[in-house]
Short mmCIF file of C-alpha atoms and ligand atoms in Angstrom, two decimals:
data_model
loop_
_atom_site.label_atom_id
_atom_site.label_comp_id
_atom_site.label_asym_id
_atom_site.label_seq_id
_atom_site.Cartn_x
_atom_site.Cartn_y
_atom_site.Cartn_z
CA MET A 235 -0.02 -0.16 0.12
CA ALA A 236 1.08 3.26 -0.81
CA LEU A 237 0.16 6.56 1.54
CA GLY A 238 -2.29 7.48 -1.82
CA GLU A 239 -4.32 4.23 -1.06
CA ALA A 240 -3.92 4.61 2.52
CA THR A 241 -7.31 6.13 5.00
CA MET A 242 -6.40 8.50 8.35
CA ASP A 243 -6.69 4.47 10.51
CA THR A 244 -3.98 2.95 8.49
CA ARG A 245 -0.93 1.92 10.57
CA ILE A 246 2.28 3.76 9.75
CA PHE A 247 5.36 3.58 13.00
CA ILE A 248 7.56 6.27 12.85
CA THR A 249 10.82 5.16 14.71
CA GLY A 250 12.21 7.57 16.53
CA HIS A 251 9.48 9.84 16.55
CA ARG A 252 10.67 12.08 19.21
CA GLY A 253 13.97 13.03 17.70
CA LEU A 254 14.93 15.92 15.34
CA VAL A 255 12.68 13.92 12.11
CA GLY A 256 10.58 12.14 14.07
CA SER A 257 9.12 14.73 15.22
CA ALA A 258 8.82 16.82 11.91
CA LEU A 259 6.76 13.08 11.04
CA TRP A 260 4.80 12.92 13.88
CA ARG A 261 4.06 16.80 13.30
CA HIS A 262 3.80 16.82 9.47
CA PHE A 263 0.60 12.83 9.47
CA SER A 264 -0.85 13.95 12.57
CA ALA A 265 -1.35 17.66 10.89
CA GLN A 266 -3.19 15.43 7.50
CA GLY A 267 -5.29 13.64 10.81
CA HIS A 268 -3.29 10.66 10.91
CA ARG A 269 -5.46 8.76 13.72
CA GLN A 270 -3.25 5.52 14.19
CA LEU A 271 0.41 7.07 13.75
CA ILE A 272 2.84 4.09 16.36
CA GLY A 273 5.76 6.16 18.61
CA GLN A 274 7.71 4.12 20.49
CA SER A 275 10.93 5.63 22.62
CA SER A 276 14.28 3.98 22.55
CA SER A 277 13.55 3.35 26.48
CA GLU A 278 10.04 1.93 25.72
CA LEU A 279 11.61 -0.12 22.70
CA ASP A 280 15.05 -0.55 22.90
CA LEU A 281 15.97 -0.97 19.20
CA ARG A 282 18.60 -3.19 18.77
CA ASP A 283 16.64 -5.65 21.33
CA ALA A 284 16.41 -8.16 17.90
CA VAL A 285 13.46 -10.08 19.94
CA ALA A 286 11.81 -6.75 21.42
CA THR A 287 10.98 -5.17 18.14
CA ALA A 288 9.61 -8.71 16.31
CA GLU A 289 7.42 -8.91 18.68
CA PHE A 290 6.15 -5.54 18.83
CA PHE A 291 5.73 -5.55 15.01
CA HIS A 292 3.59 -8.75 15.37
CA ARG A 293 1.42 -6.72 18.09
CA THR A 294 1.01 -3.39 16.62
CA ARG A 295 0.91 -4.66 12.64
CA PRO A 296 2.06 -1.33 11.19
CA GLN A 297 1.56 -1.41 7.06
CA ILE A 298 3.35 1.67 7.00
CA VAL A 299 7.06 2.33 8.61
CA ILE A 300 9.78 5.76 8.03
CA CYS A 301 13.02 4.71 9.95
CA ALA A 302 13.54 8.58 11.81
CA ALA A 303 15.41 5.94 14.37
CA ALA A 304 19.14 5.68 14.15
CA ARG A 305 22.77 6.72 16.45
CA VAL A 306 23.35 10.26 14.99
CA GLY A 307 25.85 12.42 16.16
CA GLY A 308 28.41 14.85 15.06
CA ILE A 309 32.52 14.27 13.87
CA ALA A 310 33.33 14.07 17.84
CA ALA A 311 30.43 11.32 18.68
CA ASN A 312 31.27 9.80 16.02
CA ALA A 313 35.32 9.92 16.10
CA GLU A 314 35.33 9.17 19.59
CA SER A 315 32.33 6.33 19.60
CA PRO A 316 32.76 4.61 15.82
CA ALA A 317 31.87 1.17 17.18
CA ASP A 318 28.62 2.21 18.58
CA PHE A 319 27.54 4.02 15.81
CA ILE A 320 28.34 1.24 13.56
CA SER A 321 26.92 -1.62 16.21
CA ASP A 322 23.70 0.20 17.24
CA ASN A 323 22.88 1.37 13.63
CA LEU A 324 23.18 -1.49 11.86
CA ARG A 325 20.97 -3.80 14.40
CA ILE A 326 18.24 -1.02 14.43
CA GLN A 327 17.94 -0.96 10.67
CA VAL A 328 18.73 -5.13 10.42
CA ASN A 329 15.65 -5.26 13.05
CA VAL A 330 13.52 -2.89 11.52
CA LEU A 331 13.34 -3.76 8.50
CA ASP A 332 13.81 -7.81 8.76
CA SER A 333 10.55 -6.97 11.78
CA ALA A 334 8.81 -5.27 8.91
CA VAL A 335 9.04 -7.94 5.60
CA SER A 336 8.26 -10.87 8.38
CA THR A 337 5.05 -8.80 9.00
CA GLY A 338 4.37 -7.85 5.52
CA VAL A 339 4.58 -4.34 5.72
CA ASP A 340 3.48 -2.67 2.45
CA LYS A 341 5.68 0.38 2.73
CA VAL A 342 8.91 1.12 3.95
CA LEU A 343 11.20 4.74 3.74
CA PHE A 344 14.76 4.09 4.88
CA LEU A 345 17.18 7.05 5.03
CA GLY A 346 20.26 7.50 4.76
CA SER A 347 22.20 10.49 4.37
CA SER A 348 24.38 13.11 2.39
CA CYS A 349 27.29 12.41 4.22
CA ILE A 350 27.49 8.59 2.54
CA TYR A 351 28.26 9.57 -0.10
CA PRO A 352 31.83 9.40 -1.00
CA LYS A 353 34.41 11.95 -0.06
CA PHE A 354 35.43 12.72 -2.84
CA ALA A 355 31.85 12.94 -5.89
CA PRO A 356 31.02 15.34 -7.90
CA GLN A 357 29.85 17.87 -6.96
CA PRO A 358 26.41 18.38 -7.25
CA LEU A 359 25.89 15.03 -5.25
CA ARG A 360 23.72 12.90 -7.79
CA GLU A 361 21.84 9.34 -6.27
CA ASP A 362 24.95 7.97 -8.79
CA SER A 363 28.31 8.75 -7.02
CA LEU A 364 26.68 6.06 -4.05
CA MET A 365 29.89 3.28 -4.31
CA THR A 366 31.83 4.99 -5.70
CA GLY A 367 34.45 5.91 -3.67
CA ALA A 368 36.43 6.45 -0.56
CA LEU A 369 34.12 7.74 1.76
CA GLU A 370 34.74 10.56 4.24
CA PRO A 371 37.00 9.24 7.69
CA THR A 372 35.20 10.53 10.28
CA ASN A 373 32.55 8.81 10.07
CA CYS A 374 33.18 5.72 7.88
CA ALA A 375 31.72 3.29 10.58
CA TYR A 376 28.65 5.31 10.54
CA ALA A 377 27.65 5.73 6.46
CA VAL A 378 29.02 2.03 6.48
CA ALA A 379 25.56 0.84 8.45
CA LYS A 380 24.10 3.26 6.71
CA ILE A 381 24.86 1.85 3.87
CA ALA A 382 24.31 -1.37 4.48
CA GLY A 383 20.91 -0.67 5.44
CA LEU A 384 20.32 1.13 1.17
CA THR A 385 21.53 -2.71 0.43
CA GLN A 386 18.81 -4.64 2.17
CA VAL A 387 15.82 -1.99 0.88
CA THR A 388 17.21 -3.37 -2.89
CA ALA A 389 17.93 -6.82 -1.60
CA ILE A 390 14.11 -6.92 -0.40
CA ARG A 391 13.16 -5.58 -3.35
CA HIS A 392 14.02 -8.24 -5.44
CA GLN A 393 13.77 -11.34 -3.18
CA TYR A 394 10.50 -10.84 -1.21
CA ARG A 395 8.99 -8.31 -4.41
CA LEU A 396 7.78 -5.91 -1.98
CA PRO A 397 8.37 -1.23 -2.72
CA TYR A 398 10.41 -0.49 0.08
CA ILE A 399 12.54 2.48 -0.50
CA SER A 400 15.14 4.76 0.72
CA ALA A 401 15.67 8.65 0.68
CA MET A 402 18.91 10.15 1.34
CA PRO A 403 17.99 14.11 2.90
CA SER A 404 20.66 16.77 3.49
CA ASN A 405 21.50 18.54 6.42
CA VAL A 406 18.52 18.68 8.18
CA TYR A 407 17.39 21.23 10.84
CA GLY A 408 14.22 22.25 12.88
CA PRO A 409 12.16 21.70 16.04
CA ASN A 410 13.32 18.84 18.30
CA ASP A 411 17.68 19.27 16.66
CA ASN A 412 20.16 18.76 19.49
CA PHE A 413 21.50 21.62 21.02
CA ASP A 414 24.19 20.41 22.69
CA PRO A 415 27.73 22.61 21.78
CA HIS A 416 29.63 19.55 21.83
CA THR A 417 27.95 16.51 19.26
CA SER A 418 24.97 19.73 17.72
CA HIS A 419 24.98 20.06 13.99
CA VAL A 420 26.32 23.33 12.48
CA VAL A 421 22.32 25.76 12.86
CA PRO A 422 21.57 24.37 16.26
CA ALA A 423 25.50 25.28 17.28
CA MET A 424 25.31 29.34 15.64
CA ILE A 425 21.29 29.65 16.72
CA ARG A 426 23.00 28.16 20.50
CA ARG A 427 26.07 30.15 20.56
CA PHE A 428 24.09 33.85 19.29
CA HIS A 429 21.28 33.57 21.41
CA ASP A 430 23.69 33.25 24.60
CA ALA A 431 25.61 35.96 22.74
CA VAL A 432 22.72 38.01 23.43
CA VAL A 433 21.78 36.74 26.87
CA ARG A 434 24.88 38.14 27.71
CA GLY A 435 25.09 41.45 26.36
CA ALA A 436 28.44 40.22 23.99
CA ASP A 437 29.65 41.99 21.60
CA THR A 438 31.12 40.03 19.00
CA VAL A 439 30.57 35.62 18.24
CA THR A 440 33.90 34.05 17.10
CA CYS A 441 32.86 30.74 14.90
CA TRP A 442 35.15 27.59 13.40
CA GLY A 443 36.23 27.81 10.04
CA THR A 444 36.66 30.21 7.47
CA GLY A 445 33.26 30.85 6.69
CA GLN A 446 33.46 30.25 2.64
CA ALA A 447 31.99 26.23 2.58
CA ARG A 448 29.30 26.00 1.03
CA ARG A 449 26.27 23.25 2.77
CA GLU A 450 22.46 22.98 1.59
CA PHE A 451 19.81 22.87 5.00
CA LEU A 452 17.30 21.78 4.43
CA PHE A 453 14.42 22.49 6.63
CA ALA A 454 12.69 19.10 8.93
CA ASP A 455 9.14 19.61 8.05
CA ASP A 456 9.76 20.21 4.31
CA LEU A 457 11.88 16.92 4.68
CA ALA A 458 8.20 14.98 6.29
CA ASP A 459 6.53 16.46 3.70
CA ALA A 460 9.02 14.81 0.97
CA CYS A 461 8.77 11.70 3.14
CA ALA A 462 4.68 11.18 2.61
CA PHE A 463 5.50 12.49 -0.86
CA LEU A 464 7.63 9.89 -1.68
CA VAL A 465 5.82 6.99 1.01
CA ALA A 466 2.80 7.94 -2.02
CA ASN A 467 4.72 7.77 -5.10
CA TYR A 468 8.54 7.11 -5.18
CA ASP A 469 9.00 2.84 -5.93
CA ASP A 470 12.39 2.54 -7.38
CA ASP A 471 15.42 0.99 -6.35
CA SER A 472 17.57 3.79 -5.72
CA PRO A 473 17.86 5.49 -3.54
CA ILE A 474 16.45 9.16 -3.92
CA ASN A 475 18.06 12.33 -3.24
CA VAL A 476 15.70 15.15 -0.92
CA GLY A 477 17.11 18.82 -0.11
CA THR A 478 16.16 22.26 -1.96
CA GLY A 479 19.23 21.64 -4.07
CA THR A 480 20.46 25.49 -2.86
CA ASP A 481 23.42 25.72 -0.98
CA VAL A 482 24.55 28.88 1.10
CA THR A 483 28.26 30.14 2.50
CA VAL A 484 28.54 29.22 6.26
CA ALA A 485 29.23 33.24 6.66
CA GLU A 486 25.77 33.49 5.18
CA LEU A 487 23.60 31.39 7.01
CA ALA A 488 25.57 33.05 10.13
CA CYS A 489 24.17 36.26 9.51
CA THR A 490 20.76 34.67 9.29
CA VAL A 491 20.91 33.30 12.33
CA ALA A 492 22.62 36.40 13.60
CA SER A 493 19.43 37.89 12.00
CA VAL A 494 16.56 35.92 13.14
CA VAL A 495 18.30 35.90 16.87
CA GLY A 496 18.65 39.20 17.63
CA PHE A 497 23.08 39.54 17.64
CA ARG A 498 23.98 42.88 16.30
CA GLY A 499 27.47 42.71 17.11
CA ASP A 500 30.75 40.92 15.25
CA ILE A 501 31.19 37.67 13.87
CA ARG A 502 34.67 37.29 14.03
CA TRP A 503 36.04 33.43 11.97
CA ASP A 504 38.34 31.18 14.07
CA CYS A 505 40.86 30.36 10.28
CA GLY A 506 42.77 27.52 12.77
CA ARG A 507 39.66 25.03 12.23
CA PRO A 508 39.17 23.43 9.18
CA ASP A 509 36.83 24.46 7.01
CA GLY A 510 35.90 21.11 6.15
CA THR A 511 34.45 19.62 2.18
CA PRO A 512 34.72 22.91 0.28
CA VAL A 513 30.80 22.44 -1.36
CA LYS A 514 28.00 19.91 -0.07
CA ARG A 515 25.09 20.42 -2.29
CA LEU A 516 22.50 17.49 -3.51
CA ASP A 517 21.48 17.36 -6.81
CA VAL A 518 17.73 16.98 -6.55
CA SER A 519 16.50 16.91 -10.42
CA ARG A 520 15.02 13.60 -10.46
CA LEU A 521 12.71 14.70 -6.97
CA GLN A 522 11.86 17.58 -9.04
CA ALA A 523 10.95 16.13 -11.76
CA LEU A 524 8.56 14.06 -9.63
CA GLY A 525 6.82 17.37 -9.14
CA TRP A 526 8.46 17.69 -5.49
CA THR A 527 9.62 20.79 -3.45
CA THR A 528 10.40 22.60 -1.02
CA ARG A 529 8.30 25.41 0.44
CA THR A 530 10.33 26.86 3.49
CA ASP A 531 13.26 29.30 2.65
CA LEU A 532 15.90 29.15 5.57
CA ALA A 533 15.67 32.49 6.89
CA GLN A 534 12.00 31.27 7.80
CA GLY A 535 13.24 28.43 8.63
CA ILE A 536 15.86 29.58 11.18
CA LYS A 537 13.16 32.23 12.34
CA ASP A 538 10.27 28.85 13.59
CA THR A 539 13.37 26.33 15.38
CA TYR A 540 14.66 29.51 17.35
CA GLU A 541 10.94 29.97 18.42
CA TRP A 542 11.15 26.25 18.81
CA PHE A 543 14.68 26.38 20.85
CA VAL A 544 13.27 30.03 22.92
CA ALA A 545 9.90 28.10 24.05
CA HIS A 546 12.01 24.62 25.17
CA GLN A 547 14.02 26.29 26.78
CA ASP A 548 13.53 23.99 29.49
CA SER A 549 13.58 20.98 27.53
CA TYR A 550 15.72 21.64 25.16
CA ARG A 551 18.01 18.78 24.69
CA GLY A 552 22.05 20.09 25.52
CA ARG A 553 20.20 22.43 27.22
CA SER A 554 22.52 20.70 30.67
CA VAL A 555 25.98 20.76 28.23
CA HIS A 556 27.53 24.64 28.93
CA ALA A 557 28.99 26.11 26.15
CA GLU A 558 33.34 26.09 25.41
CA GLY A 559 35.28 27.07 23.18
CA PRO A 560 35.45 30.52 20.37
CA SER A 561 32.85 32.45 21.09
CA SER A 562 32.71 36.01 22.29
N1 NAP B 873 20.08 14.96 11.49
C1 NAP B 873 20.00 15.62 10.59
O1 NAP B 873 20.92 17.00 9.45
C2 NAP B 873 20.11 14.50 8.73
C3 NAP B 873 20.32 14.39 8.34
C4 NAP B 873 20.07 13.76 6.92
C5 NAP B 873 19.37 12.27 7.54
N2 NAP B 873 19.05 11.95 8.33
C6 NAP B 873 18.21 11.05 9.28
O2 NAP B 873 17.49 10.82 9.89
C7 NAP B 873 17.12 9.79 10.95
C8 NAP B 873 16.82 10.61 11.39
O3 NAP B 873 17.95 11.50 12.31
P1 NAP B 873 17.96 12.62 13.36
O4 NAP B 873 18.43 13.95 12.74
O5 NAP B 873 16.16 12.96 13.72
O6 NAP B 873 18.31 12.07 14.82
P2 NAP B 873 17.85 12.44 16.95
O7 NAP B 873 16.86 13.55 16.27
O8 NAP B 873 19.08 12.30 16.86
O9 NAP B 873 17.15 11.20 16.74
C9 NAP B 873 16.73 9.73 16.84
C10 NAP B 873 16.15 9.09 17.17
O10 NAP B 873 16.39 7.31 17.35
C11 NAP B 873 15.83 7.29 18.12
N3 NAP B 873 16.75 6.25 19.35
C12 NAP B 873 18.19 5.76 19.01
N4 NAP B 873 18.28 4.58 19.32
C13 NAP B 873 17.51 3.97 19.44
C14 NAP B 873 17.37 2.54 20.44
N5 NAP B 873 17.63 1.98 20.12
N6 NAP B 873 15.87 2.00 20.02
C15 NAP B 873 14.83 2.70 19.51
N7 NAP B 873 14.75 3.87 18.62
C16 NAP B 873 16.62 4.73 18.72
C17 NAP B 873 16.06 8.29 19.31
O11 NAP B 873 15.16 7.76 20.26
P3 NAP B 873 14.92 8.87 21.64
O12 NAP B 873 14.52 9.68 21.54
O13 NAP B 873 13.43 7.88 22.24
O14 NAP B 873 16.19 7.79 22.88
C18 NAP B 873 15.25 9.29 18.49
O15 NAP B 873 14.21 9.64 18.75
C19 NAP B 873 19.13 8.88 10.82
O16 NAP B 873 18.55 7.43 10.01
C20 NAP B 873 19.84 10.33 10.42
O17 NAP B 873 21.12 9.02 9.59
C21 NAP B 873 19.26 13.00 9.28
#
């Protein structure tokens, strides 16, 4: 069953429904009127546990599954715990995909990531660049697990003739993001850093790198909309890129965040810190040809994320970890 054939009582299991991507999926399907959404926190159902996962699928019988549960982290977390990244992600995805097949789930959407393309793949990144070259060493363990997940989805399509699919989102940001200064991605890191500067009355914020690297950013609610679109409209062996197709320099991102947060001081750049790849952008022509494009521009997405951050000062992820480093 594709989502187009689903009713508001179709049972849709969103794994990782409290995370950045999963919570956006939950908002999206709730807003559409879906009444039978299934979500479990990791403490209620540890998806690394094969027996518990299989038992849960047999009991709840989801008809559509969107896989947004994973161990996710930045460079430092990947470098510190590569064994956990490969082991947890392999187990989570194998258990979910095996359980989906054995209980006859109609459609599964598995999420890869733009960061698992080869380090030196041509830009913008096309889907056929997957597995054509060496990976970025800092997240190799995570990437190998994700590539195994994509491969399992294609294998299931061939062996069981099931319409399971995979998508490759670019950098995602939005409500429920991780604002821990040690493990966060660049958008939530900047939001917190500029917000803290405003609160402290600081007149400079220093960001890492030259600011000249170009990156693409996708609002989580747009990703959720794309996932629903793909479940309804996409049925192909190849994973499909999901992004805006446009990029900005990190310096432009910093100016946008500063403007939204109301920081009026100087932004300085610590050029001793690495920029990483000069450009990282997805080729989204296949998705656009199907008829889907993003709705939220960067300034609006950052405004919505910042409003969420301000409204959740007592509960946002990473609030107990205090900032350090060059800001201010
Ligand atoms: N963030 C990005 O920029 C980005 C980009 C491309 C692709 N993606 C993909 O999108 C997916 C979701 O990422 P995200 O950024 O939303 O991550 P996230 O905010 O860290 O959320 C991950 C979720 O996974 C759940 N989870 C982790 N381990 C689990 C376990 N053992 N059992 C059950 N649930 C578990 C967590 O549940 P609890 O909260 O209950 O612990 C959490 O809600 C991942 O597959 C990621 O590769 C993300």
